[in-house]
Coordinates of C-alpha atoms in Angstrom, one line a residue:
Chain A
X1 CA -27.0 13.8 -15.3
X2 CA -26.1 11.3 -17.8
X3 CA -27.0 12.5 -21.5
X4 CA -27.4 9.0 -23.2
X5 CA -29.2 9.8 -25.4
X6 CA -31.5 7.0 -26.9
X7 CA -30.8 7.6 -30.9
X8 CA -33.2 6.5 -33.3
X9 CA -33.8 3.4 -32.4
X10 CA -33.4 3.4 -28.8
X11 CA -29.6 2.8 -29.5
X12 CA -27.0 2.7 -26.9
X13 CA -23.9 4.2 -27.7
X14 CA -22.1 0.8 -28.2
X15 CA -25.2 0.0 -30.8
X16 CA -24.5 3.9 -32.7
X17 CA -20.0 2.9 -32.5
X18 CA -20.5 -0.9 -33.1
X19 CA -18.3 -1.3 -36.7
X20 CA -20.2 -3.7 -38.4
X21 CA -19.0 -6.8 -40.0
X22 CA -17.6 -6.5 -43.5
X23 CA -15.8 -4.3 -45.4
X24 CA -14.3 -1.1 -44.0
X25 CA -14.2 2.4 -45.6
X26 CA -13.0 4.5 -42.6
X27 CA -13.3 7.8 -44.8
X28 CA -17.4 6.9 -44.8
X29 CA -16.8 7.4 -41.3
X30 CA -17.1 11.2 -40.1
X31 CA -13.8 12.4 -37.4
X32 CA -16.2 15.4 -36.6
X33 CA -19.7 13.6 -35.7
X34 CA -21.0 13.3 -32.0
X35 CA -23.5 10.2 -32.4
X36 CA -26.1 9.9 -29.5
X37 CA -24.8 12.9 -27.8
X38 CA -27.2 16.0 -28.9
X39 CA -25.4 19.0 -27.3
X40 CA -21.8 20.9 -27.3
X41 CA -18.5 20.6 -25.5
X42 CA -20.1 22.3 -22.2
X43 CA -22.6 19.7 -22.0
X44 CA -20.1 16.9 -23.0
X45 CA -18.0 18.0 -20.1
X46 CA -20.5 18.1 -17.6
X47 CA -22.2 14.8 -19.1
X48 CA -18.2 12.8 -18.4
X49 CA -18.4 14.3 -15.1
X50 CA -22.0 12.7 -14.4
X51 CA -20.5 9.1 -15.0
X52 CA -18.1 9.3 -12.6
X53 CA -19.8 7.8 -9.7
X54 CA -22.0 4.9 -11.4
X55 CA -18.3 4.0 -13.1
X56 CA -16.7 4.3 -10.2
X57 CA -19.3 2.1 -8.2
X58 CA -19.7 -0.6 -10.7
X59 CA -15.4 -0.3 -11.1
X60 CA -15.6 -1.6 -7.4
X61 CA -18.0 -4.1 -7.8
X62 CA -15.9 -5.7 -10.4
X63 CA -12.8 -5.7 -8.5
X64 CA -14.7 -6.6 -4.8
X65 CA -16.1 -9.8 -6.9
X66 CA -12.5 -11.0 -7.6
X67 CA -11.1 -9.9 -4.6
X68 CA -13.7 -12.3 -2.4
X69 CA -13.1 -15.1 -5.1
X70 CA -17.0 -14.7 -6.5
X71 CA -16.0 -14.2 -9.9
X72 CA -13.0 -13.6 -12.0
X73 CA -14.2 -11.0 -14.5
X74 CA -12.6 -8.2 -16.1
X75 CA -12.3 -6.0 -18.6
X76 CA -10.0 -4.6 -20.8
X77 CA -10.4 -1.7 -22.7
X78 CA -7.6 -1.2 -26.3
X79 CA -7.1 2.1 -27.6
X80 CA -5.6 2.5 -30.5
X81 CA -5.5 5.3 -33.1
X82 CA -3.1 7.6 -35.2
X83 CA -0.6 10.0 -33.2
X84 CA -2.7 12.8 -31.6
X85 CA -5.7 10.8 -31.7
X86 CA -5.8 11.1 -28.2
X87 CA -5.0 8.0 -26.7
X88 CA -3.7 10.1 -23.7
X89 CA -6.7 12.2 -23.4
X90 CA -8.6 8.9 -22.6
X91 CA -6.0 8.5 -19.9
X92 CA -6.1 11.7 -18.4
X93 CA -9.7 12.3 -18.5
X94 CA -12.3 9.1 -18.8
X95 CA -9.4 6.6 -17.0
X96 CA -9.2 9.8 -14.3
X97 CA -12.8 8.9 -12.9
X98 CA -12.1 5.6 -12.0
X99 CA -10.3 4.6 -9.0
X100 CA -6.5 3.8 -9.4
X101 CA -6.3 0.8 -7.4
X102 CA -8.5 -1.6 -9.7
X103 CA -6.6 -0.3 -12.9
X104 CA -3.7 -1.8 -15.0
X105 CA -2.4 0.4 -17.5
X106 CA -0.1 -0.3 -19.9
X107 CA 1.5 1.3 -23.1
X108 CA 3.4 -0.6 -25.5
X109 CA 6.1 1.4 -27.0
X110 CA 8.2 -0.1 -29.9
X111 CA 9.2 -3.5 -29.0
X112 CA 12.3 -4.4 -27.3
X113 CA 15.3 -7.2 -28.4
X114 CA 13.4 -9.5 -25.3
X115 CA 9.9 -9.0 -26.9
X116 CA 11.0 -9.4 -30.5
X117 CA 12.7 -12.4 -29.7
X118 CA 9.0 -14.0 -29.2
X119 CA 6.0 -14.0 -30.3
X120 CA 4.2 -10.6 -31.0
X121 CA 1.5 -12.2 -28.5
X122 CA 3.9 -12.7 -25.7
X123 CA 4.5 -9.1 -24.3
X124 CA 0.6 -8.8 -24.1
X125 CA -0.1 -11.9 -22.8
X126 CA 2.3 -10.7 -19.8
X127 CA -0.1 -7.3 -19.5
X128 CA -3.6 -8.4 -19.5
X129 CA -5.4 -7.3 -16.5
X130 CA -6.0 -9.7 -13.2
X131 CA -9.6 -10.8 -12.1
X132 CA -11.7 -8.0 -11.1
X133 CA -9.1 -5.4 -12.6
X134 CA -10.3 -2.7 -15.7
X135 CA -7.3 -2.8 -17.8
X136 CA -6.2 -0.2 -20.7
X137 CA -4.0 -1.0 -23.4
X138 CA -2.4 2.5 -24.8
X139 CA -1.9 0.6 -28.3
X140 CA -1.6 -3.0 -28.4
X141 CA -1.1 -6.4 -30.5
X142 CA -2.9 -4.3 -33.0
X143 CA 0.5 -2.7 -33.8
X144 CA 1.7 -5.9 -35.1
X145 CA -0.7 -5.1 -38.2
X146 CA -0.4 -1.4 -38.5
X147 CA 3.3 -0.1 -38.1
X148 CA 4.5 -3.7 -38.9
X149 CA 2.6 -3.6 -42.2
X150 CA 3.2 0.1 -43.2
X151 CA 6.6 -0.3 -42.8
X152 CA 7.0 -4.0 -43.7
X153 CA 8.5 -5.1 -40.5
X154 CA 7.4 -8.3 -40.7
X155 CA 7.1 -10.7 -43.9
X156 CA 3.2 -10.7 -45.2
X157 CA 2.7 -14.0 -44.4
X158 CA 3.6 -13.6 -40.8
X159 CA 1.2 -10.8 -40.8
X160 CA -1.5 -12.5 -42.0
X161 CA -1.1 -15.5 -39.8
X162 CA -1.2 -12.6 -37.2
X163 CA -5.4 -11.5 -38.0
X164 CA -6.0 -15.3 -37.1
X165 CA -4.0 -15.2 -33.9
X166 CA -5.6 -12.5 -32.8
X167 CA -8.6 -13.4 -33.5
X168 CA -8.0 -16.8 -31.5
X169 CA -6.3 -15.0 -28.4
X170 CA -9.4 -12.7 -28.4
X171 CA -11.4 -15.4 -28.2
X172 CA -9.7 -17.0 -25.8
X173 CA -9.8 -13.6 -23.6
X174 CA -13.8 -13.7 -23.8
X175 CA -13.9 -17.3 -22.8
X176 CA -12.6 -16.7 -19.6
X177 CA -13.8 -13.6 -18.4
X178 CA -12.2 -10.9 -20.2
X179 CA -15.1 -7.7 -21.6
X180 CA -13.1 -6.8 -24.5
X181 CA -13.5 -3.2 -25.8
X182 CA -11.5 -2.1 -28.5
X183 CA -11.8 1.5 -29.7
X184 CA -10.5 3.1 -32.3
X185 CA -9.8 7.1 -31.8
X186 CA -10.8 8.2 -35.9
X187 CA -9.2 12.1 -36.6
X188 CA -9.0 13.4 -39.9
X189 CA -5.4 14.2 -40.9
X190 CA -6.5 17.8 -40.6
X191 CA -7.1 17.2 -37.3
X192 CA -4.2 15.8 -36.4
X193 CA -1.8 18.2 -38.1
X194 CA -3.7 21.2 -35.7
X195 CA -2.5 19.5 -33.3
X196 CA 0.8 19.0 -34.1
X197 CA 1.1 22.1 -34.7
X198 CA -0.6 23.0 -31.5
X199 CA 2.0 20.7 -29.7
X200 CA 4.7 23.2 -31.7
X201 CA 3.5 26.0 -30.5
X202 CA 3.4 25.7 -26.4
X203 CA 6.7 25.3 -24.8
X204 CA 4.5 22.7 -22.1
X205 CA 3.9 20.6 -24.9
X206 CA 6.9 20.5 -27.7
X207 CA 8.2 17.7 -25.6
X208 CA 5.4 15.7 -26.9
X209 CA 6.5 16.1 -30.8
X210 CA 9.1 14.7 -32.5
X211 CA 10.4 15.1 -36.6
X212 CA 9.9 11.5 -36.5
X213 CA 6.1 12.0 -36.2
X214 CA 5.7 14.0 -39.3
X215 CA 7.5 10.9 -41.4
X216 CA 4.6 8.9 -40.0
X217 CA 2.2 11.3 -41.0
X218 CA 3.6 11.1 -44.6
X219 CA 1.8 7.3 -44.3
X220 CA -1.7 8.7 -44.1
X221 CA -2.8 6.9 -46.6
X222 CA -1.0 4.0 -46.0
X223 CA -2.0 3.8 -42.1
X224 CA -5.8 4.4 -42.9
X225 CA -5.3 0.8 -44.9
X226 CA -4.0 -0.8 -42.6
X227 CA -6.4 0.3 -39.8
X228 CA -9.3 -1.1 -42.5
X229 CA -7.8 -4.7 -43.0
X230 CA -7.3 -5.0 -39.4
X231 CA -10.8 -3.7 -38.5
X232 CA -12.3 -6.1 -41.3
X233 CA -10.1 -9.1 -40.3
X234 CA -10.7 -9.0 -36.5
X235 CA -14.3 -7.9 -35.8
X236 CA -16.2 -10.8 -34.7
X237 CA -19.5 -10.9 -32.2
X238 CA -17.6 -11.8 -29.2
X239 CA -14.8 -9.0 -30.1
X240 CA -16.0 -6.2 -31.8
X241 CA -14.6 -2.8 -32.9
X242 CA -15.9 0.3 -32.1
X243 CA -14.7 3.5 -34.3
X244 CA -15.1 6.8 -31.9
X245 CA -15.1 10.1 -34.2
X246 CA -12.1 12.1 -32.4
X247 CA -12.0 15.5 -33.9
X248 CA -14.1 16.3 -30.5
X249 CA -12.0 15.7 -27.6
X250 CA -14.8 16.2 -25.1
X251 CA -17.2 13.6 -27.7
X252 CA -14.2 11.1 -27.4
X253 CA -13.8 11.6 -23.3
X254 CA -17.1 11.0 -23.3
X255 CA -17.9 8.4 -25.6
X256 CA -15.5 6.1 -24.3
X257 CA -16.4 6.5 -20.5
X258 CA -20.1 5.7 -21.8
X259 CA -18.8 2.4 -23.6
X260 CA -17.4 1.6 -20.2
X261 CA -20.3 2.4 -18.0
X262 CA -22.2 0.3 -20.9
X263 CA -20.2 -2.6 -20.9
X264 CA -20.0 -2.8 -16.6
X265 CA -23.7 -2.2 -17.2
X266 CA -23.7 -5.4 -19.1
X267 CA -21.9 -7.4 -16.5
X268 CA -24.5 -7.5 -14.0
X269 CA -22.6 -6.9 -11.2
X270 CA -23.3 -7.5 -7.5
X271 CA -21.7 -6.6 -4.2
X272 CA -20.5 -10.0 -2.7
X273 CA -22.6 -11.7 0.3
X274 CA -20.0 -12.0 3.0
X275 CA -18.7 -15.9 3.9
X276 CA -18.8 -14.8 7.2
X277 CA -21.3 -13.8 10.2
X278 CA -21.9 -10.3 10.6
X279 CA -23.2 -10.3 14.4
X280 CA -20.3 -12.3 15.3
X281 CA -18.0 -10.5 14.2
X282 CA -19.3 -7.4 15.6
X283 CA -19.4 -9.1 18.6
X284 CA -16.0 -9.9 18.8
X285 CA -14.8 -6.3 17.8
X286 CA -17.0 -4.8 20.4
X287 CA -15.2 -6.7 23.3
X288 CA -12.2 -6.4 21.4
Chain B
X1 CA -6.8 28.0 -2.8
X2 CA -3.8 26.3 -1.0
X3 CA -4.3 26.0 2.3
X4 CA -0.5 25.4 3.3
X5 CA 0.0 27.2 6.7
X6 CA 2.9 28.4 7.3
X7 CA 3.4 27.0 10.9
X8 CA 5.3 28.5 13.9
X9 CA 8.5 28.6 12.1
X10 CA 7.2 28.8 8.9
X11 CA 7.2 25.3 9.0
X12 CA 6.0 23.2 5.8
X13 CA 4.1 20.2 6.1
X14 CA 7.1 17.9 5.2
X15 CA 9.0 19.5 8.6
X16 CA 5.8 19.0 11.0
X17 CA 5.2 15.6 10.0
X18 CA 9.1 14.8 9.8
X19 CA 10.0 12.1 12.3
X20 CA 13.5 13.4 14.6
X21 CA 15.6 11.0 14.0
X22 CA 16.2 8.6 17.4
X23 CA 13.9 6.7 19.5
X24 CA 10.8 6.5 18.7
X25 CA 7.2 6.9 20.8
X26 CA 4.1 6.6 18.5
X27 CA 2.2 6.5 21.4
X28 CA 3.3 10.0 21.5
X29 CA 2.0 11.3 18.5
X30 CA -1.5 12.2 18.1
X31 CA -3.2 10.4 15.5
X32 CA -6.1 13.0 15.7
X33 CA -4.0 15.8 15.0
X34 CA -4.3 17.9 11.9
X35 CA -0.8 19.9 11.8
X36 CA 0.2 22.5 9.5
X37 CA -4.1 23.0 8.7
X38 CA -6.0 25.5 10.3
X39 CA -9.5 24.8 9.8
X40 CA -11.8 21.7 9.1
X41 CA -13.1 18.7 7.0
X42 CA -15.4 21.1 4.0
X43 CA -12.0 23.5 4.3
X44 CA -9.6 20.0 4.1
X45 CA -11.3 18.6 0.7
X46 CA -11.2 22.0 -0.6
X47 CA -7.5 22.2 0.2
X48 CA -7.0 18.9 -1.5
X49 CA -8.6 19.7 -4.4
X50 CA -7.0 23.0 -5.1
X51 CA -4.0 21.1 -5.1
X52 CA -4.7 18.9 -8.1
X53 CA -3.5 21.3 -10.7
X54 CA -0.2 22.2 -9.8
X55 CA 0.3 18.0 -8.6
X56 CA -0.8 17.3 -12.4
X57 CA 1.3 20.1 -14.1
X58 CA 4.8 18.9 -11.5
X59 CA 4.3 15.2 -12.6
X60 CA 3.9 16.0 -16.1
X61 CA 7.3 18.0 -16.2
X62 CA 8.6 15.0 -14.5
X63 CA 7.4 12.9 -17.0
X64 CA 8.4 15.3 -20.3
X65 CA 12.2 15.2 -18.4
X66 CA 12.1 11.8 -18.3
X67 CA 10.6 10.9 -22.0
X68 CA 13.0 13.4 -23.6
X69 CA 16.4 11.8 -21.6
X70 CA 16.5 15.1 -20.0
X71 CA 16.9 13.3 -16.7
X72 CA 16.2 10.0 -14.8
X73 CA 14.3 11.5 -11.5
X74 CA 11.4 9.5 -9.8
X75 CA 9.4 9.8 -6.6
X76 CA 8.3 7.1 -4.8
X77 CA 5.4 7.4 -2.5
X78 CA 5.9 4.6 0.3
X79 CA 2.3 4.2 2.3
X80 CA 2.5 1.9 5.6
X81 CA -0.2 1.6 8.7
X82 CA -2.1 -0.5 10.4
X83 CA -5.3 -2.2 8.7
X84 CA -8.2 0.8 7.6
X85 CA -5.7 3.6 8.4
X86 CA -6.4 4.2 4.8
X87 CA -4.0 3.1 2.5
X88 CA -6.4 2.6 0.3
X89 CA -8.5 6.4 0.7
X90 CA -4.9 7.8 -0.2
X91 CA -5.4 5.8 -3.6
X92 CA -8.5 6.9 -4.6
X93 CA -8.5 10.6 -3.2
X94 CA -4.8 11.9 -3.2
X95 CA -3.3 9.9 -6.2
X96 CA -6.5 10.6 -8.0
X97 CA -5.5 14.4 -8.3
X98 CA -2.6 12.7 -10.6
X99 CA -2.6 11.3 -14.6
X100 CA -2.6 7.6 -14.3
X101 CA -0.2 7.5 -17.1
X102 CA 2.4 8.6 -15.1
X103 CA 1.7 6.7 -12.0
X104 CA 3.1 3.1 -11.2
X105 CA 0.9 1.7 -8.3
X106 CA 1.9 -1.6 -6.7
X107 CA 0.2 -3.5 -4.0
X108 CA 2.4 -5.9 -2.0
X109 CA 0.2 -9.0 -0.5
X110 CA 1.3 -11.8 1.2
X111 CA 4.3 -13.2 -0.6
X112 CA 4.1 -16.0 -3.2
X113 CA 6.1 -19.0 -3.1
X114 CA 8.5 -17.7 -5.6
X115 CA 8.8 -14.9 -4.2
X116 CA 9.6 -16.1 -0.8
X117 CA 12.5 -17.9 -2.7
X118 CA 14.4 -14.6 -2.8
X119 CA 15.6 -12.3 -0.7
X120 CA 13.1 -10.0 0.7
X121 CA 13.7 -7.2 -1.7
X122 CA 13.7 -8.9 -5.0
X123 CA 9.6 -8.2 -5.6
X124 CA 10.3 -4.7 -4.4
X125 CA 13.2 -4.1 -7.2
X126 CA 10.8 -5.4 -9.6
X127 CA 8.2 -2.9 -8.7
X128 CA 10.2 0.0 -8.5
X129 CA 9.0 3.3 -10.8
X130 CA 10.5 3.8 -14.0
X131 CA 12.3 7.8 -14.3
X132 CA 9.8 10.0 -14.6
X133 CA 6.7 7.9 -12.7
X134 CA 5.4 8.4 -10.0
X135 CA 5.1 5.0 -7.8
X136 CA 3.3 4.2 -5.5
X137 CA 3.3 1.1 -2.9
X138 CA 0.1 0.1 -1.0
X139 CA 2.4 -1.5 1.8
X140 CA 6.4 -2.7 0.8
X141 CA 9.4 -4.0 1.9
X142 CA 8.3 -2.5 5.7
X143 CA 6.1 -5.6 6.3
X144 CA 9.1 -8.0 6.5
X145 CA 10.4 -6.1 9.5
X146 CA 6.3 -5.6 10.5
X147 CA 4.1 -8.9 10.1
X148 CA 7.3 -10.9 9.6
X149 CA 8.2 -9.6 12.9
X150 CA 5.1 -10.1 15.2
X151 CA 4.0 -13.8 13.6
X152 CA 7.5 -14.3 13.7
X153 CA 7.8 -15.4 10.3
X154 CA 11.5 -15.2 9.9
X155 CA 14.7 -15.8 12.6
X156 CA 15.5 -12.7 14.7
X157 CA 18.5 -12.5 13.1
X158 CA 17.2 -12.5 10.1
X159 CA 14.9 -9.6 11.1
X160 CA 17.7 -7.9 12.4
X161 CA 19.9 -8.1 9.1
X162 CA 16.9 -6.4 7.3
X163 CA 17.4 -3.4 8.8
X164 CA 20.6 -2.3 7.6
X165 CA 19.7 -3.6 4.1
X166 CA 16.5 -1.9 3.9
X167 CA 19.0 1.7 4.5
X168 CA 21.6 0.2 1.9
X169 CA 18.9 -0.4 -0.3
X170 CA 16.9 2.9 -0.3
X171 CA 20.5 4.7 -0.4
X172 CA 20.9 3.5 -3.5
X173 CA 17.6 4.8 -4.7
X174 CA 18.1 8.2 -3.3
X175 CA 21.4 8.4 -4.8
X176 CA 20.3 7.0 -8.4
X177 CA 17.5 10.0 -9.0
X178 CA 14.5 7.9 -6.6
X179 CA 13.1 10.9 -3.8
X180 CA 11.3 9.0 -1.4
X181 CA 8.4 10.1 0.3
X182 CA 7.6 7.2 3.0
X183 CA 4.4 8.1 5.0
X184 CA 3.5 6.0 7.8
X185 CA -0.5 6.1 8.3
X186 CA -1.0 6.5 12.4
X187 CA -4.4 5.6 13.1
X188 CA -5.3 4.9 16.3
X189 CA -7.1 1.5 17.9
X190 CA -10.3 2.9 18.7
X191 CA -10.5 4.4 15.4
X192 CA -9.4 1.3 13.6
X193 CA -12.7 -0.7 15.5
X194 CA -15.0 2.3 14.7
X195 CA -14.1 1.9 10.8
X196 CA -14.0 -2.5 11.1
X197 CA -17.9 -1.7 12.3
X198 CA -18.4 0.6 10.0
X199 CA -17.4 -2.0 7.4
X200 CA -19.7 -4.2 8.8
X201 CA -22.3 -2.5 8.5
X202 CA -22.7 -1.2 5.1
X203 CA -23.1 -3.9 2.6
X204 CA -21.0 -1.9 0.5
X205 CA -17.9 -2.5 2.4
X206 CA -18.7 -6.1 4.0
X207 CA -16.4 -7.7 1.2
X208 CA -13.6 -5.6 2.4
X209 CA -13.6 -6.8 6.1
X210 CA -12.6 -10.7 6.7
X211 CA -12.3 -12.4 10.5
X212 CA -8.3 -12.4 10.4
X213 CA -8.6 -8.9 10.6
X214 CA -9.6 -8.9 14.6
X215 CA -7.3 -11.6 14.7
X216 CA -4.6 -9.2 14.1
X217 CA -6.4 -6.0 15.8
X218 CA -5.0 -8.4 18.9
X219 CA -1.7 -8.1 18.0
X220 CA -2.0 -3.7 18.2
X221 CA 0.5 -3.1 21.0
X222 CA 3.3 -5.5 19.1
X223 CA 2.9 -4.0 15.6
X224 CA 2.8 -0.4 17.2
X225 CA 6.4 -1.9 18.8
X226 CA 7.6 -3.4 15.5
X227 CA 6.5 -0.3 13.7
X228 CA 8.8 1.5 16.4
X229 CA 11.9 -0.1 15.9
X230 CA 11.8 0.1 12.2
X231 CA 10.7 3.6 11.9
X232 CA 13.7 4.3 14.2
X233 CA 16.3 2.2 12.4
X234 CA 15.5 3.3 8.7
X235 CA 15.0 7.1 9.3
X236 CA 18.0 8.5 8.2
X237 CA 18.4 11.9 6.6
X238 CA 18.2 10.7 2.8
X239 CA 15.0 8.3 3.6
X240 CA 13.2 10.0 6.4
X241 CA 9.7 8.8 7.3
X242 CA 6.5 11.1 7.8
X243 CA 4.1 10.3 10.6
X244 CA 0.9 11.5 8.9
X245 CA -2.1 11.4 12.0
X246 CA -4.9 9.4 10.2
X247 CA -7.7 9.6 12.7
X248 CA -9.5 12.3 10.0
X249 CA -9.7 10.9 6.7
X250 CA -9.4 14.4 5.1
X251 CA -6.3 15.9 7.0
X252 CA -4.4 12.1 5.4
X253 CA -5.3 12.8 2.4
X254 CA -4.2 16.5 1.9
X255 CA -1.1 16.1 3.9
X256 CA -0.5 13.2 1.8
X257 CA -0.9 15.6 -1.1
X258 CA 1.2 18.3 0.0
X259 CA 3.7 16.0 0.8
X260 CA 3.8 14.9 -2.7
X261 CA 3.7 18.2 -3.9
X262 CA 6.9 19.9 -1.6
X263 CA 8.6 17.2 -2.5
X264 CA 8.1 17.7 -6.3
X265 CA 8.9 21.5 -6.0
X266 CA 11.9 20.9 -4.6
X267 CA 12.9 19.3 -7.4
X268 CA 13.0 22.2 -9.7
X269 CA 10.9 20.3 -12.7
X270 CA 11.5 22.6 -15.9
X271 CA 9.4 21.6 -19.1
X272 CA 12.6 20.3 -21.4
X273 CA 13.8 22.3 -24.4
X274 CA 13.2 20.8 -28.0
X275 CA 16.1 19.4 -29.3
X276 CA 14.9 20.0 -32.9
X277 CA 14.2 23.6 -34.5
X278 CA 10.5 24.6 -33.9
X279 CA 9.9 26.2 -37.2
X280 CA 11.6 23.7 -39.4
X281 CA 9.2 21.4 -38.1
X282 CA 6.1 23.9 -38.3
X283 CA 7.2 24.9 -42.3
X284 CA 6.9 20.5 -42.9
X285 CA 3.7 20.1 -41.5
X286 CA 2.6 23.4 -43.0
X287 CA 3.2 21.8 -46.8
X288 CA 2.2 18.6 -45.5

C-alpha cells in the first residue's frame, strides 16, 4: 500500500520537494529529513515496492499513447547531485520498477572533442526521450553550470548566457510535450565521505572510487554554490526543481518513484480506442 | 532456488536449446516444450526470480571490468520470432532481473529512408553495446533475410549475399570481446491466434494489435521457411542460435534467463583490483 502521506496541508510529495522561487540556501535544507513519509526504512521499502504496478501501468499508457499516434507526451526525469548522491541508486531501484522497453537512459560523462566542438545543448538535444518514452538523464546540461563553473571551464559570460538557454530549451521541452522533473539528490558531505569510505572498504565496490573523487570533494563548498545559482537561475513554474534529502537511500528510492507516479498522475492518461473494428478482426482471426 | 536441471547428460540449458548445426526442421521442435525444467508455471516464475541476484551481481562485474579498462567484453542478447511470441514479455520479465544502467536495449522497426540508404547492417553497427553492457535487440539484422525475404523486399541475390555477411559480421563481434546469445522465439500458429484474441479482447492490449498483423499471420508457413534457411546458414559454432519453445510464457522467460546467465559464467567476471592504494585513499578522506 502506497504511504503518501497527505502532510500538513494535504500536500503531495511534489508540493513538500517543490524548491520555491528565489533565493537558495541549500544548508537550510536537511540531507537527513523524510518529508511526507512517516515511517522507517522497512516501511520505505515496502511503500517503493507498492508503486510498482500503478507506475508500471500508467508507464504503458504513456508509451501505448505515442505508439498509436494519440499523443506525443513524455517525460523526462534529470538527476543530478554530488558523487555518491545516488544517482545510481535511482537507477537500480525506482527506474527498476518500470518496464525497460519505454525507457531512455542516458548518462553524460565528461564531454567528448565532438561534443565540445558544439554547443553544450547539442549532446542533449541528441538524448531527449521519444513520444511516449520516460527518459532519465544521469546528470545533464546542468553540468555546464556546476563542474564548468567550479573549475572554470568555461568563461563567466558563457556561463551565464548558459541559465538563459536553459531556461529557454526547458521551455521549449514543456511546450511540446515533455513532463520535466528535475531532482536534485541533497547529502551532507558527511554523508558522502561514509560512503566513500564504504566504497573503500568492499572489494565489490572499490571499482566505483577513484583519488580523483576526493579532489572534487575538496570543492564542497564551492559545488554547494554552484548547485544554489543554478537552482535560483533556472526554477520557473513550467520547470521546477525539486531538492530530495538523500542521506536516506530508501527516502530517496522512494521519493523519486512517488514524483513519478505524481507527475504520470498528472497527465491524465488513457488507454487508446482502437482505429479499428474489434468483431472484424476477430472474425478474420477465427477463420484464419 | 535455481531450478537448473541437470538434464540427461548433465545437460545445461544452453546445450538443450542449442540448434545442431545443418538443416533445419522447426516444424520439428516443439514450441510447447519446457526442456531442462522439471516442474510448472508457480515453480517457473520462482526459478526466474531466484535468478535475479546472481544475473545483477555477473552484469555488474561486467560492467566494473569494463569502467576500470580491465577489459572490453559485452553480451548481446539477439531476440527473433514471429509476432506475440514475446519479444516483448522477455523485456519486461527477464531483462527486468538486470540494472538498466548497464543494459543497451534497441528496437529495430521498419527501416527509415536513411537508413535504407545503407547497407543493411549500418543501423545495426550503430546500436551495438558498448564493453561492459549488456544489449539487447527487440528483432535485428535477422529481418532482412525474414520480412525482406517473404514481401520480397530486396533481389534474391541480394538476399542471398546477406547471408554470408551476416557470419562475417557477427565473427567480428565474437572475435572483438561481443558473446552473442541469439534466441529465436518458437511460438506456434495456434498459439500466436489465441494471444492476437486475447489482445482483442482486453482493452488493455487493443492498442497493441493492428489489422496487418493477420495480414502477415497469412504468410506463417513462408516466414517459418525463411526463418529456416537463415537459422541454418548463420549457425556456426562462434554465433550459434537457441530455439527457445515459447508456447509457455514462463518456460521463455526463465530459459531466456539462464541463457543469459551460463553465458555470463562462462566468462569468468572477477570484480577488478584497485589500481590506487586503498589506505592512502582512506587516511585522505579520513582528514578530509
Amino acid at each position: 500500500m502506497s504511504k503518501r502521506s497527505e502532510g500538513p496541508l494535504g500536500s503531495s510529495i511534489g508540493q513538500l520537494l517543490r524548491l520555491p522561487p528565489g533565493p537558495v540556501d541549500l544548508s537550510a535544507i536537511d540531507t537527513n529529513g523524510k518529508p511526507g513519509f512517516e515511517d522507517g526504512k522497512a516501511e520505505g521499502k515496502k511503500a517503493l515496492a507498492a508503486l510498482g504496478a500503478e507506475l508500471a501501468e500508467l508507464q504503458e499508457r504513456l508509451f501505448a499513447q505515442a505508439y498509436t499516434g494519440a499523443s506525443r507526451q513524455r517525460l523526462l526525469l534529470v538527476l543530478q547531485g554530488m558523487d555518491t548522491s545516488g544517482k545510481g541508486g535511482i537507477l537500480s531501484h525506482t527506474a527498476g520498477l518500470l518496464d525497460v522497453s519505454g525507457l531512455a537512459l542516458k548518462s553524460f560523462k565528461k564531454p567528448t572533442e565532438e561534443e565540445l566542438a558544439h554547443d553544450f545543448l547539442w549532446r542533449i538535444e541528441r538524448a531527449l526521450p521519444a513520444p511516449g518514452e520516460i527518459g532519465i538523464f544521469d546528470r545533464s546540461h546542468y553540468e555546464d553550470v556546476l563542474v564548468v563553473k567550479v573549475h572554470g571551464l568555461a568563461e563567466p559570460d558563457e556561463i551565464e548566457r548558459r541559465y538563459t538557454a536553459i531556461n529557454v530549451f526547458e521551455r521549449k521541452l514543456t511546450d511540446t510535450g515533455t513532463t520535466l522533473v528535475k531532482c536534485m539528490l541533497h547529502v551532507s558531505a558527511d554523508e558522502q565521505r561514509k560512503r566513500f569510505l564504504a566504497r573503500l572498504d568492499d572489494p565489490t565496490k572499490q571499482w566505483k572510487f577513484k583519488p580523483g573523487d576526493v579532489d572534487e570533494r575538496g570543492h564542497w563548498a564551492e559545488y554547494q554554490a554552484a548547485y544554489e545559482t543554478a537552482l535560483e537561475r533556472c526554477n520557473p513554474e513550467n520547470a521546477p526543481w525539486y531538492v530530495v534529502p538523500s542521506d536516506r537511500k530508501w527516502y530517496r528510492n522512494w521519493a523519486i518513484a512517488q514524483l513519478l507516479l505524481e507527475h504520470l498522475r498528472a497527465l491524465d492518461l488513457q488507454w487508446p480506442t482502437p482505429d479499428y473494428d474489434v468483431a472484424e478482426q476477430r472474425a478474420r482471426l477465427g477463420s484464419a
